[in-house]
PDB file of C-alpha atoms and ligand atoms in Angstrom:
ATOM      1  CA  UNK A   1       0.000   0.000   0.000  1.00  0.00           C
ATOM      2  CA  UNK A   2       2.654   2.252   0.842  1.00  0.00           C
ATOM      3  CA  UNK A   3       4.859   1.613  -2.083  1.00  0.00           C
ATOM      4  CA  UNK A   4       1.828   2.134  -4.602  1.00  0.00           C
ATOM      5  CA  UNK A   5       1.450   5.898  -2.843  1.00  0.00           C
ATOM      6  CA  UNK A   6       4.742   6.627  -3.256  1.00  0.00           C
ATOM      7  CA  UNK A   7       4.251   5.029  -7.257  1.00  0.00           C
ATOM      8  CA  UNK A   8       1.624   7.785  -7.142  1.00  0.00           C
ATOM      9  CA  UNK A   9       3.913  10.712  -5.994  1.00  0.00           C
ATOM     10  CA  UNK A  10       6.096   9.668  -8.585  1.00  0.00           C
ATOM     11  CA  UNK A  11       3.700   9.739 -11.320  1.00  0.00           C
ATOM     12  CA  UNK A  12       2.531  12.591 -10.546  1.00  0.00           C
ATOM     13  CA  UNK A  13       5.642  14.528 -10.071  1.00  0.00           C
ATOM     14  CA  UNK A  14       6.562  13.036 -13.745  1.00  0.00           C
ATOM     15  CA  UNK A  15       3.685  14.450 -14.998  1.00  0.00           C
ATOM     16  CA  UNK A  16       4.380  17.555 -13.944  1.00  0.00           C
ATOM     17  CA  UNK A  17       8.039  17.387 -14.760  1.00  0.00           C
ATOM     18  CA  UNK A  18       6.943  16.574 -18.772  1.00  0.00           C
ATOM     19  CA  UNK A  19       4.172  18.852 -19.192  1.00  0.00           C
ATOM     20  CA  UNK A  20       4.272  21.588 -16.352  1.00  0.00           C
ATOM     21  CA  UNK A  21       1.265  23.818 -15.742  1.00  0.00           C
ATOM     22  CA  UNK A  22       1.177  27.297 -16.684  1.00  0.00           C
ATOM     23  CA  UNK A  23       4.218  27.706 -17.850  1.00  0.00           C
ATOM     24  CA  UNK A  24       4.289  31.126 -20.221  1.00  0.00           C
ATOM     25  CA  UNK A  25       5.212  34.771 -19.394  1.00  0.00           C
ATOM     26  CA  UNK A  26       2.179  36.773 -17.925  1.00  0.00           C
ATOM     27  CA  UNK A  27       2.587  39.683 -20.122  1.00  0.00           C
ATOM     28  CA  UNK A  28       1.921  42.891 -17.769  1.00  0.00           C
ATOM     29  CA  UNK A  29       2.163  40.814 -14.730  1.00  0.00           C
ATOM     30  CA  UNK A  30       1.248  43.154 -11.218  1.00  0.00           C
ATOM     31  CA  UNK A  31       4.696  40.988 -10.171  1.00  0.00           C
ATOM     32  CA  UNK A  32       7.410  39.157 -11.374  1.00  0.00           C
ATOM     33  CA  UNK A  33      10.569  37.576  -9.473  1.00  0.00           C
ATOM     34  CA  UNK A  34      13.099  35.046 -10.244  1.00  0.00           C
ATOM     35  CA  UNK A  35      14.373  32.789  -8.394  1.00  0.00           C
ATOM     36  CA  UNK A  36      17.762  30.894  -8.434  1.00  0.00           C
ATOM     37  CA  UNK A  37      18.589  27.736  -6.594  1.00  0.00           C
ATOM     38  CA  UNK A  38      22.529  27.110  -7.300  1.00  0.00           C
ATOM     39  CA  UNK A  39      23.157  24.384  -4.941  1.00  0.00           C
ATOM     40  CA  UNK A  40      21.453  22.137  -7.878  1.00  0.00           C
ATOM     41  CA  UNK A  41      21.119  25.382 -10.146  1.00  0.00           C
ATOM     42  CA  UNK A  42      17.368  25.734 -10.627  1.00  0.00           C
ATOM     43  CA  UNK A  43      16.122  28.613 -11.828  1.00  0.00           C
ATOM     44  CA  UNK A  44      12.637  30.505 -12.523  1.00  0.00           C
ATOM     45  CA  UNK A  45      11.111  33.684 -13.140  1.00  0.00           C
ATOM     46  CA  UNK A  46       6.937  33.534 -11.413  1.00  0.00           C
ATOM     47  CA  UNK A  47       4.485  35.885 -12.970  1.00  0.00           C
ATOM     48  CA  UNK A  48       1.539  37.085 -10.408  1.00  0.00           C
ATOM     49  CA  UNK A  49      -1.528  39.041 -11.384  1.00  0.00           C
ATOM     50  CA  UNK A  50      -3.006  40.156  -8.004  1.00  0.00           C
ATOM     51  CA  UNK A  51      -6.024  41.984  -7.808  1.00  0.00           C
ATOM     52  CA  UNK A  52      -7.648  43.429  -4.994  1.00  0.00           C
ATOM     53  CA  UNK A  53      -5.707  41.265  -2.669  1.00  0.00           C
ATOM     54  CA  UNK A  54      -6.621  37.963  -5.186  1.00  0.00           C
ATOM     55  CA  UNK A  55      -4.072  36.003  -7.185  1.00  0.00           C
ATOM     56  CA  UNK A  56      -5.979  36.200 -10.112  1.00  0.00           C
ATOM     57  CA  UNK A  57      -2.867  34.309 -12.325  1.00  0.00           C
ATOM     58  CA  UNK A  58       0.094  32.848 -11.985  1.00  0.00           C
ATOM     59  CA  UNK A  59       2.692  31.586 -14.335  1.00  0.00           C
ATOM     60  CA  UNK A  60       6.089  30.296 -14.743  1.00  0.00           C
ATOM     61  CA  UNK A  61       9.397  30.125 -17.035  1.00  0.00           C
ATOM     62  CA  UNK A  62      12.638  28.447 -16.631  1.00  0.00           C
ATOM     63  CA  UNK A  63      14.685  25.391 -16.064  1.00  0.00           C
ATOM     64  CA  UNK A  64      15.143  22.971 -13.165  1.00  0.00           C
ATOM     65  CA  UNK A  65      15.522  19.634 -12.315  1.00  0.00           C
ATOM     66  CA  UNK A  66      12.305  17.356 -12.018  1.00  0.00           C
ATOM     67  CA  UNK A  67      11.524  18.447  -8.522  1.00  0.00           C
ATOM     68  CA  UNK A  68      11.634  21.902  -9.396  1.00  0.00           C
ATOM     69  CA  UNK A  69       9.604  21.797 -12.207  1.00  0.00           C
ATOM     70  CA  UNK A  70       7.037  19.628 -10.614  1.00  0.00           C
ATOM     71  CA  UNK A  71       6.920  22.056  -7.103  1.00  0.00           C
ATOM     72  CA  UNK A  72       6.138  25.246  -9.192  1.00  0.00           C
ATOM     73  CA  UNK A  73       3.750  23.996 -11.468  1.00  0.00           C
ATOM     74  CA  UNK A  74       1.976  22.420  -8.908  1.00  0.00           C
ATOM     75  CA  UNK A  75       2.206  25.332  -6.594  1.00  0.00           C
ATOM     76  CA  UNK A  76       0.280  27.153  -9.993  1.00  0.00           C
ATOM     77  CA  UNK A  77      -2.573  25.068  -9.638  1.00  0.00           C
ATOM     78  CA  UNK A  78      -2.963  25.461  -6.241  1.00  0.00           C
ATOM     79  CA  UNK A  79      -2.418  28.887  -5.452  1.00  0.00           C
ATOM     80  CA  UNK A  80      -5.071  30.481  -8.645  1.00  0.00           C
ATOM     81  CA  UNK A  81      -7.739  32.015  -7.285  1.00  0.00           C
ATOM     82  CA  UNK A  82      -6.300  31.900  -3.665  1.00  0.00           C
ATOM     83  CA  UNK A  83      -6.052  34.916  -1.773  1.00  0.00           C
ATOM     84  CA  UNK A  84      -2.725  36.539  -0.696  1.00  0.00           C
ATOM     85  CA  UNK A  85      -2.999  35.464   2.899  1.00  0.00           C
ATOM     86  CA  UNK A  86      -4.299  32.019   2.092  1.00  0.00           C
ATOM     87  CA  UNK A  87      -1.405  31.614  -0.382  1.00  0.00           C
ATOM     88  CA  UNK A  88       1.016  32.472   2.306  1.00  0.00           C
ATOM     89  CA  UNK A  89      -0.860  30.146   4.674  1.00  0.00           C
ATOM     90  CA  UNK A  90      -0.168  27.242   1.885  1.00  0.00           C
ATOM     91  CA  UNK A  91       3.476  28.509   1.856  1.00  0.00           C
ATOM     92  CA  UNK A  92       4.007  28.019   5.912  1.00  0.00           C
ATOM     93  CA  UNK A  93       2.425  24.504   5.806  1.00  0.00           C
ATOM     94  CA  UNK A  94       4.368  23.218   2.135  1.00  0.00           C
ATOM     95  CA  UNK A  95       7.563  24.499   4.234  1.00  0.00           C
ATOM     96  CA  UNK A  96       6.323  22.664   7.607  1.00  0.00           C
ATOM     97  CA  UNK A  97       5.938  19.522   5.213  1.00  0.00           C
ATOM     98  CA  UNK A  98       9.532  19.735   3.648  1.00  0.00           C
ATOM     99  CA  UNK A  99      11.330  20.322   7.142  1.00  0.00           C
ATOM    100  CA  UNK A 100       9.041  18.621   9.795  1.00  0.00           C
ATOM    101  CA  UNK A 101       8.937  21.682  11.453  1.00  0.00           C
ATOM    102  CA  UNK A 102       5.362  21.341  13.283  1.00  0.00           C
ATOM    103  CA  UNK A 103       2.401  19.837  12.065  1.00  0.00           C
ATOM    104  CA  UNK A 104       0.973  19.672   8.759  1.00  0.00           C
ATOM    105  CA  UNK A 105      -2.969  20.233   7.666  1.00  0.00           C
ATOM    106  CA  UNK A 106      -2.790  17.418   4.930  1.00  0.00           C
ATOM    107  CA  UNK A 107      -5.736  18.808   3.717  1.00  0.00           C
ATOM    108  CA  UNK A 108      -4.369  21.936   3.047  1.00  0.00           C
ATOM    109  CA  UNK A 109      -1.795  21.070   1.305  1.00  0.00           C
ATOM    110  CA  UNK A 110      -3.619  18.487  -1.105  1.00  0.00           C
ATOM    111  CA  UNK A 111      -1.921  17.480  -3.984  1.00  0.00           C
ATOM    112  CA  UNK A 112       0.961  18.862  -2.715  1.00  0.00           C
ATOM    113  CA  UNK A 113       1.528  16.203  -0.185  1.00  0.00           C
ATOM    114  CA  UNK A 114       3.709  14.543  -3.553  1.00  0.00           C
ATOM    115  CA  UNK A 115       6.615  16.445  -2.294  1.00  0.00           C
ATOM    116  CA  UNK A 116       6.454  15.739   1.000  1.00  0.00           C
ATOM    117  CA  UNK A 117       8.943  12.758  -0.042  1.00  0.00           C
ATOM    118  CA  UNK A 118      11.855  15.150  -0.137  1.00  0.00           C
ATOM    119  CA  UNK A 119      12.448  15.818   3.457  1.00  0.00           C
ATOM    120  CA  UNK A 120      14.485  12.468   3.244  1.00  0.00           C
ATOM    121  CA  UNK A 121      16.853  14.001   0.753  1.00  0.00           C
ATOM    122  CA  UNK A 122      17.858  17.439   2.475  1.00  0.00           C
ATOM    123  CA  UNK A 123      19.818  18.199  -0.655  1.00  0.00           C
ATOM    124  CA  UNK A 124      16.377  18.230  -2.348  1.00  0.00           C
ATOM    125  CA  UNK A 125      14.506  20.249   0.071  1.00  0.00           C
ATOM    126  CA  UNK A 126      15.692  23.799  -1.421  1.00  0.00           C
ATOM    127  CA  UNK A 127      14.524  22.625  -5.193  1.00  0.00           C
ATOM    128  CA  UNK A 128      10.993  21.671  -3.842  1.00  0.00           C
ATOM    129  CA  UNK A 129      10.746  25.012  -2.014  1.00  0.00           C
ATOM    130  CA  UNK A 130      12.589  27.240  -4.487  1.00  0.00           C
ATOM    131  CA  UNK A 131       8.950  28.101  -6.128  1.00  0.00           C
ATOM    132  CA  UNK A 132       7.345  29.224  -2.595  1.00  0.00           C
ATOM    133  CA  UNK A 133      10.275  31.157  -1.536  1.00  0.00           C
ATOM    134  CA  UNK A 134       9.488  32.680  -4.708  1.00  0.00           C
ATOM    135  CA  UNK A 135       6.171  33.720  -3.902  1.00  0.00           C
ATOM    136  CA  UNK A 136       6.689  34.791  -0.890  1.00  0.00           C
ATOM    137  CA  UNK A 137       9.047  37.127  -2.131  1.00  0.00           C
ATOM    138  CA  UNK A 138       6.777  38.334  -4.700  1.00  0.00           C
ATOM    139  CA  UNK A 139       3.886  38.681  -1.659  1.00  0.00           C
ATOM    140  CA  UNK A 140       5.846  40.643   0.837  1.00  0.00           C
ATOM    141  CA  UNK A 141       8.220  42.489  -1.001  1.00  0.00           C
ATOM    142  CA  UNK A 142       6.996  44.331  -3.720  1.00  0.00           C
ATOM    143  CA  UNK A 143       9.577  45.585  -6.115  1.00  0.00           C
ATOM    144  CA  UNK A 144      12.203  42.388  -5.520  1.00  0.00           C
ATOM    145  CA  UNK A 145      12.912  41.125  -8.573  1.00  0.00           C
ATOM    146  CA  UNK A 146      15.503  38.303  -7.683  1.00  0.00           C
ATOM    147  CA  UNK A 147      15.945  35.837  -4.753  1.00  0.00           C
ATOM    148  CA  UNK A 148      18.493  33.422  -4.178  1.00  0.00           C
ATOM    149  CA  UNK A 149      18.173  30.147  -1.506  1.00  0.00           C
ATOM    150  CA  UNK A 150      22.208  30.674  -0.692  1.00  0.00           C
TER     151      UNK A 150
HETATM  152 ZN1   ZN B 201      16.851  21.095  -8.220  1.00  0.00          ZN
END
């Protein structure tokens, strides 16, 4: 049972790794910040359009390994039609997952439970949360363009 869930957070990070979600340039976008991993050199720039305090649509470009890829696009999906606050509510309980720091609302989190895998492989942990550092940036400081995990 628990190899055929982790067969499932495979597949789906695969998925997401071939054919990632939203990925295009929001043309105009209210925000925009890259952000570079170089321990395993990931790299993305996230397109926000927030209005009136909703994040109305999100995008992403760049290159990364798999689990990079995957964490963005699925952090996309998830975060559409969110409000700020609720998207930075996602981002404290994705980071809980990834470092076992306090307990996690699986429901919350939803799909992204996937990931939660990588908290065995602490070399992985800053590609999974390179695409929430990301928005974080983008939600509390307006006018950053860049962040780096080092
Ligand atoms: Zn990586």
């Amino acid at each position: 049972m628990f190899e055929d869930l982790r067969d499932l957070y495979q597949e789906v990070i695969f998925d997401h790794n071939r054919n990632p979600r939203n990925f295009r340039v929001i043309e105009n976008a209210s925000r925009a910040v890259e952000g570079f991993n170089p321990l395993c050199g990931d790299r993305l720039t996230l397109y926000l359009n927030i209005v009136a305090g909703v994040i109305e649509d999100v995008s992403f470009q760049g290159s990364g390994c798999a689990i990079s890829t995957a964490s963005v696009s699925l952090m996309t999906e998830i975060i559409k039609g969110k409000t700020e606050s609720e998207a930075e509510a996602l981002f404290t309980q994705f980071h809980r997952m990834t470092t076992t720091e306090g307990e996690v609302d699986l429901e919350a989190v939803g799909k992204l439970a996937v990931l939660a895998g990588v908290k065995d492989y602490p070399a992985r942990v800053k590609c999974a949360t390179l695409a929430w550092h990301t928005l974080d940036t983008a939600l509390k400081n307006e006018g950053q363009t860049s962040i780096s995990t080092e």
